[in-house]
Backbone as CSV, one residue per row, in Angstrom:
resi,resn,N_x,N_y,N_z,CA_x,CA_y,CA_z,C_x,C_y,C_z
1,UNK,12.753,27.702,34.549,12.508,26.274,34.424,11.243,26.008,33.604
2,UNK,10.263,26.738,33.820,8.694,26.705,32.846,9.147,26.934,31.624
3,UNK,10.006,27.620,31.261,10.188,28.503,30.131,11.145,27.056,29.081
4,UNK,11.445,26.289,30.308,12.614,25.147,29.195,11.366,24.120,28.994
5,UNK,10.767,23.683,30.156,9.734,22.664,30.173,8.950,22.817,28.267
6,UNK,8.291,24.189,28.627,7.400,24.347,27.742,8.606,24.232,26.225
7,UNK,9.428,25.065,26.289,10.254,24.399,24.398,10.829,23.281,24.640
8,UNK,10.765,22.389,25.685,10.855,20.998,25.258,9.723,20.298,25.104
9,UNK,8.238,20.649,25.247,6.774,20.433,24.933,7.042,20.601,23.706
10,UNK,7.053,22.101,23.513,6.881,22.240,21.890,7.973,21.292,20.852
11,UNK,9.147,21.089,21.476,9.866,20.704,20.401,9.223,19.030,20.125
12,UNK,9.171,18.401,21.052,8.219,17.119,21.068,7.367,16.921,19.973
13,UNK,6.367,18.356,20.245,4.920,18.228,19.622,5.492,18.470,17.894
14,UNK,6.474,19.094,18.338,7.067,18.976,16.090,7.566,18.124,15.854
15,UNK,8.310,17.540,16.335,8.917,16.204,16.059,7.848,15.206,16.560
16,UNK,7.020,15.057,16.515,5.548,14.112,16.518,5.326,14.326,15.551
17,UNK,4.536,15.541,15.071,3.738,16.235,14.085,4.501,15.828,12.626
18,UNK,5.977,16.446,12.741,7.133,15.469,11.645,7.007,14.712,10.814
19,UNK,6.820,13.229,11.889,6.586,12.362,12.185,5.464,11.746,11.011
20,UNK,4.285,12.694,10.677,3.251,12.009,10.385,3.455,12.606,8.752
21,UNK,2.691,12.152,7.668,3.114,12.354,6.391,1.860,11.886,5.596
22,UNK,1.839,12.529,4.625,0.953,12.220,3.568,1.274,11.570,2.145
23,UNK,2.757,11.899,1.619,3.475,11.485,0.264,3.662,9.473,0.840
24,UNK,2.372,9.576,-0.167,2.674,8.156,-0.752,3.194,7.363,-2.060
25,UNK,3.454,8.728,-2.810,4.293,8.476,-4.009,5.938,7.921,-3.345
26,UNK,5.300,6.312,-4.074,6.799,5.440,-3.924,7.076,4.792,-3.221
27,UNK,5.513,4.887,-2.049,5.873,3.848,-1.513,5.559,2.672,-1.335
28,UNK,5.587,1.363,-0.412,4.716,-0.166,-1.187,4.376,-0.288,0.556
29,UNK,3.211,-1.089,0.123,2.966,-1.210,1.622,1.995,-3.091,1.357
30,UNK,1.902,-3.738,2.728,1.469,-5.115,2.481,0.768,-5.178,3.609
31,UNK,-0.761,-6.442,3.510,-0.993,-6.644,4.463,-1.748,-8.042,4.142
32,UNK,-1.774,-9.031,5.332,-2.182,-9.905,4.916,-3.912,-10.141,5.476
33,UNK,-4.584,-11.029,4.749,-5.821,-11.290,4.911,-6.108,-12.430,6.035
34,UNK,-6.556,-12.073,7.105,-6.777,-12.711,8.662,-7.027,-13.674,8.307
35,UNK,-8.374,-14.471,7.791,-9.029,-15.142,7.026,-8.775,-16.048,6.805
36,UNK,-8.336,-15.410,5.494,-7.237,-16.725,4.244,-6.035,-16.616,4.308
37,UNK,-4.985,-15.561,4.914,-3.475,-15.742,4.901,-3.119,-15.320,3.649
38,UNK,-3.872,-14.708,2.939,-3.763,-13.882,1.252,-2.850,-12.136,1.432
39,UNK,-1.233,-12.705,1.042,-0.689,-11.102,1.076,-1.304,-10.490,-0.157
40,UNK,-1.654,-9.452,0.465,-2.201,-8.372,-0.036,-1.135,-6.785,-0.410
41,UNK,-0.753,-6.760,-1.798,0.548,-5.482,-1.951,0.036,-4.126,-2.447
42,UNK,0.236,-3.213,-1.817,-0.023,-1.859,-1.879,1.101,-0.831,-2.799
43,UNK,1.213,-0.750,-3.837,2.182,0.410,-4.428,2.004,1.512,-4.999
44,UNK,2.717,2.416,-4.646,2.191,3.693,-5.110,3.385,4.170,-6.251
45,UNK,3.088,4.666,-7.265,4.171,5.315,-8.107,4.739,6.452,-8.031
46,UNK,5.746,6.341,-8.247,6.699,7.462,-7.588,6.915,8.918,-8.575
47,UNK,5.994,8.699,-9.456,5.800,9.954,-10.097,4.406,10.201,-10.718
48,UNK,3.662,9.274,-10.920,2.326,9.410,-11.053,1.161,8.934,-9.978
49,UNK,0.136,9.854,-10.181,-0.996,8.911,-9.584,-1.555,7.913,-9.771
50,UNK,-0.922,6.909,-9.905,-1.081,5.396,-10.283,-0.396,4.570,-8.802
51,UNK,-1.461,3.350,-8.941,-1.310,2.585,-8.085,-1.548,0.999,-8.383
52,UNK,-0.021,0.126,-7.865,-0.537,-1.524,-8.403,-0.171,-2.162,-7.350
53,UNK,-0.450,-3.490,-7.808,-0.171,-4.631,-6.217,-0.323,-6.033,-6.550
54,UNK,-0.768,-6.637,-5.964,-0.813,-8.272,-5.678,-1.917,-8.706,-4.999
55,UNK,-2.591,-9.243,-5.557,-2.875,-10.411,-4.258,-2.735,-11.154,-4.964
56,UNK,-4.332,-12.286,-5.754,-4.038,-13.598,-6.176,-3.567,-12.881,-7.698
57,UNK,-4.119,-12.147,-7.962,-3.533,-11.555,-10.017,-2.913,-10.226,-8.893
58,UNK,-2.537,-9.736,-10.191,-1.561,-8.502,-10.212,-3.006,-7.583,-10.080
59,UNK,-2.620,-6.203,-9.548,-3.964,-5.270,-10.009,-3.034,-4.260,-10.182
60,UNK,-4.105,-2.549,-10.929,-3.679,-1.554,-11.281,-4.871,-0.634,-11.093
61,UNK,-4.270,0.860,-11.171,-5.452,1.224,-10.771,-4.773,3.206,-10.858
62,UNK,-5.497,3.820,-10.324,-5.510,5.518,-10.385,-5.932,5.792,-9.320
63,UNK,-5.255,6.838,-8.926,-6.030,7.654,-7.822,-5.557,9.263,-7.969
64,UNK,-6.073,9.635,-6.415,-6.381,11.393,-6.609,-6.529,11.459,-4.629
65,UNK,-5.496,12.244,-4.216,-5.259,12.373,-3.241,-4.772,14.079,-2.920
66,UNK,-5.509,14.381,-1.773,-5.804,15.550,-1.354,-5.278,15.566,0.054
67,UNK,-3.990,15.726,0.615,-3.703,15.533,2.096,-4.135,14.230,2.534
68,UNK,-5.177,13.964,3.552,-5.636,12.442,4.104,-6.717,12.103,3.049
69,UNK,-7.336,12.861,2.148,-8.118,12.509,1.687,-7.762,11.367,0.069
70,UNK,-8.261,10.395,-0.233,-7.883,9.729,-1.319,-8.870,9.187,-2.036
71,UNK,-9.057,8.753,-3.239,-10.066,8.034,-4.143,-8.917,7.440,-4.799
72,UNK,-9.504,5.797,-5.172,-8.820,4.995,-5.985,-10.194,4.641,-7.008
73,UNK,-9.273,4.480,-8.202,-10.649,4.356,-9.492,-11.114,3.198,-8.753
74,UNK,-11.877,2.457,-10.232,-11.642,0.878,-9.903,-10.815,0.287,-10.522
75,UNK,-10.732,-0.823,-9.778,-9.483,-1.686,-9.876,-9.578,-2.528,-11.513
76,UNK,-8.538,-2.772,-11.959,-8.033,-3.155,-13.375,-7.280,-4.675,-12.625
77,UNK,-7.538,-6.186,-13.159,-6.788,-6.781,-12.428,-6.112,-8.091,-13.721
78,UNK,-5.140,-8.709,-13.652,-4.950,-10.210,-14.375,-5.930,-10.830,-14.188
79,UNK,-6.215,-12.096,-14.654,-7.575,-13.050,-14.944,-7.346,-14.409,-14.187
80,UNK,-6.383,-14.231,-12.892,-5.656,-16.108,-13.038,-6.660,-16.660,-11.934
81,UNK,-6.796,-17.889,-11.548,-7.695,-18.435,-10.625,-6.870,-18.731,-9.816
82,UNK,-8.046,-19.018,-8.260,-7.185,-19.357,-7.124,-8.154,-20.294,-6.085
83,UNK,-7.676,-20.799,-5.549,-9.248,-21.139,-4.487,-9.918,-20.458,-4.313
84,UNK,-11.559,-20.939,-3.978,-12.539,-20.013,-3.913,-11.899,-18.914,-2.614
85,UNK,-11.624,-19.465,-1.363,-11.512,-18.344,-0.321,-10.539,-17.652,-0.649
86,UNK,-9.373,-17.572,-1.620,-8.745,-16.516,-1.986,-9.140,-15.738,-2.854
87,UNK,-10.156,-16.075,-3.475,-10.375,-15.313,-4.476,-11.864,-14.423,-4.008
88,UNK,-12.395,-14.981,-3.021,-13.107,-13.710,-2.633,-12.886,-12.753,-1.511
89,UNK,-11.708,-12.938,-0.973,-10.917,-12.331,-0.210,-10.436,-11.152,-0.992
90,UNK,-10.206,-11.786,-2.549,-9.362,-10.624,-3.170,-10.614,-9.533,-3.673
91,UNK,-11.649,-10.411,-4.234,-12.406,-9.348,-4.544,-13.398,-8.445,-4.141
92,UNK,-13.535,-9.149,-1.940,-13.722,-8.081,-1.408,-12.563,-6.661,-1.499
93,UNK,-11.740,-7.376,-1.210,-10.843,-6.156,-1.352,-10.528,-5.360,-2.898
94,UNK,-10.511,-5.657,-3.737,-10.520,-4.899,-4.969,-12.083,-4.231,-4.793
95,UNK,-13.096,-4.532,-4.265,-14.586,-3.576,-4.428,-14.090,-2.586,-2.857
96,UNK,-13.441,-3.404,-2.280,-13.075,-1.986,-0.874,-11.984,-0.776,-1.426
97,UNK,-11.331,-1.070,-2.469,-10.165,0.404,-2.907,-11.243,1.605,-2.992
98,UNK,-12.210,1.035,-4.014,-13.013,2.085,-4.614,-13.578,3.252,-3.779
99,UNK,-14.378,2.579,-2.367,-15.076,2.917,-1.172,-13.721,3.530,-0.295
100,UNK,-13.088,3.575,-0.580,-12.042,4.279,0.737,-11.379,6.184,0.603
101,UNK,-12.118,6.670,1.183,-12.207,7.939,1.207,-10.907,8.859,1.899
102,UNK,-10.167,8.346,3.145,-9.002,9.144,3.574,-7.989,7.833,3.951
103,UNK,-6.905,8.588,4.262,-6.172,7.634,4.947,-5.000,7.781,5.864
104,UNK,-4.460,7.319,6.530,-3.195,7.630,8.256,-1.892,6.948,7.991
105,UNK,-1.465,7.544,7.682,0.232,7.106,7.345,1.040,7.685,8.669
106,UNK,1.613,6.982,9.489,2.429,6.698,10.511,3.357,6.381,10.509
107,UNK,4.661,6.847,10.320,5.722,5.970,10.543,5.604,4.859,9.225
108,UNK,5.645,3.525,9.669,5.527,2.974,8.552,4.056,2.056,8.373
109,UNK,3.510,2.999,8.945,1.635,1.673,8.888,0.976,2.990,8.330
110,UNK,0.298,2.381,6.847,-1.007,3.064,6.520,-2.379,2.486,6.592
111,UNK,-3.069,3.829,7.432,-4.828,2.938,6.776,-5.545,3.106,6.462
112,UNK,-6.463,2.472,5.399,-7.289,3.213,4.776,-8.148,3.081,5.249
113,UNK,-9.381,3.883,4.861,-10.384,4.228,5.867,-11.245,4.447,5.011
114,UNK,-13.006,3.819,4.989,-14.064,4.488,4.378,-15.140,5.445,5.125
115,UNK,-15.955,5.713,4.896,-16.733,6.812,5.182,-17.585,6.335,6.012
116,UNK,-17.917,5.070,6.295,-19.092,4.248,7.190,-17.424,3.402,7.902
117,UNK,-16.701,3.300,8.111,-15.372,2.846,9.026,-15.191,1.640,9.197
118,UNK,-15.080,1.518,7.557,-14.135,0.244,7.155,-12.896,0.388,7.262
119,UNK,-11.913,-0.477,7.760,-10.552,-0.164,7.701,-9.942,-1.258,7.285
120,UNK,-8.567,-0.844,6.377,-7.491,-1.780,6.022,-6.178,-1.089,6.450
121,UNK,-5.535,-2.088,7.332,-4.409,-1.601,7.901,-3.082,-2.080,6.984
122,UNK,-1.700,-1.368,6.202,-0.834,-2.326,6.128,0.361,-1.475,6.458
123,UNK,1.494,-2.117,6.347,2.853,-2.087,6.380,3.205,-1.715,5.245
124,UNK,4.210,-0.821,5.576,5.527,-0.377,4.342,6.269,-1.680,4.699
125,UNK,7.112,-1.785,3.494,7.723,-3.091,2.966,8.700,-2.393,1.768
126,UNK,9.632,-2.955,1.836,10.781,-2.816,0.628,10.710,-4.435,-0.186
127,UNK,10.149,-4.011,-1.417,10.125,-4.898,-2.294,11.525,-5.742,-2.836
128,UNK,11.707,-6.995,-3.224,12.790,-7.402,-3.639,12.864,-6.929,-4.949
129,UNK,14.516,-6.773,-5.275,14.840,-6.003,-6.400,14.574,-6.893,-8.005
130,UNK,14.140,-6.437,-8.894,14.010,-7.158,-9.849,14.468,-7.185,-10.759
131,UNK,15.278,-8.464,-11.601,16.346,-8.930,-11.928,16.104,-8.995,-13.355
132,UNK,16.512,-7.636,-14.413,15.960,-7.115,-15.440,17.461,-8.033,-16.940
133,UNK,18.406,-8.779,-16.186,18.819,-9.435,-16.731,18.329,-10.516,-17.387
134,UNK,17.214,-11.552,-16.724,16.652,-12.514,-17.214,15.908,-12.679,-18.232
């Protein structure tokens, strides 16, 4: 009976372990700003180390990821205006990519994390498909 207990422990602890993942090539993730109510879009490219998104402009950007560990350059963004509280919502967060050193991908919530424990939490999200007819 110990002997089943324990490989149904272990099988648990791999299928947990499974569970957890580092490949963020491809995937999009969102989160919104408490604040101001500003969605905030996370994408990763599915064959390069490149990364773009949304908030009030479009942004773009590079990175370099090592297991949990990550660096994003700095951010590259469109020029458009928005209200003041969205727009410094956004550009706390475009000066927070830079500062974020590892990060926890779960299932479907990633977060990034800086070195003094700043955190941004978001969601995977499936983007709507885009309509290359128009």
């Amino acid at each position: 009976m110990n002997k089943i207990c324990a490989l149904f422990v272990a099988f648990l602890t791999l299928v947990g372990c499974a569970q957890e993942s580092t490949d963020l090539k491809g995937k999009n993730f969102k989160t919104v700003d408490a604040e101001t109510k500003l969605e905030i879009t996370l994408r990763f490219d599915a064959k390069d180390n490149r990364f773009f998104g949304m908030a009030v402009n479009n942004y773009f950007g590079n990175y370099e990821q090592k297991e949990s560990s990550i660096k994003f350059s700095p951010v590259g963004s469109t020029m458009m205006a928005a209200p003041e509280p969205l727009m410094k919502a956004e550009s706390a967060y475009f000066a927070f990519l830079p500062t974020v050193t590892s990060f926890t991908l779960k299932g479907k919530n990633l977060i990034l994390s800086t070195q003094d424990g700043k955190k941004i939490s978001f969601d995977e999200y499936t983007p709507a498909p885009v309509d290359e007819a128009k």
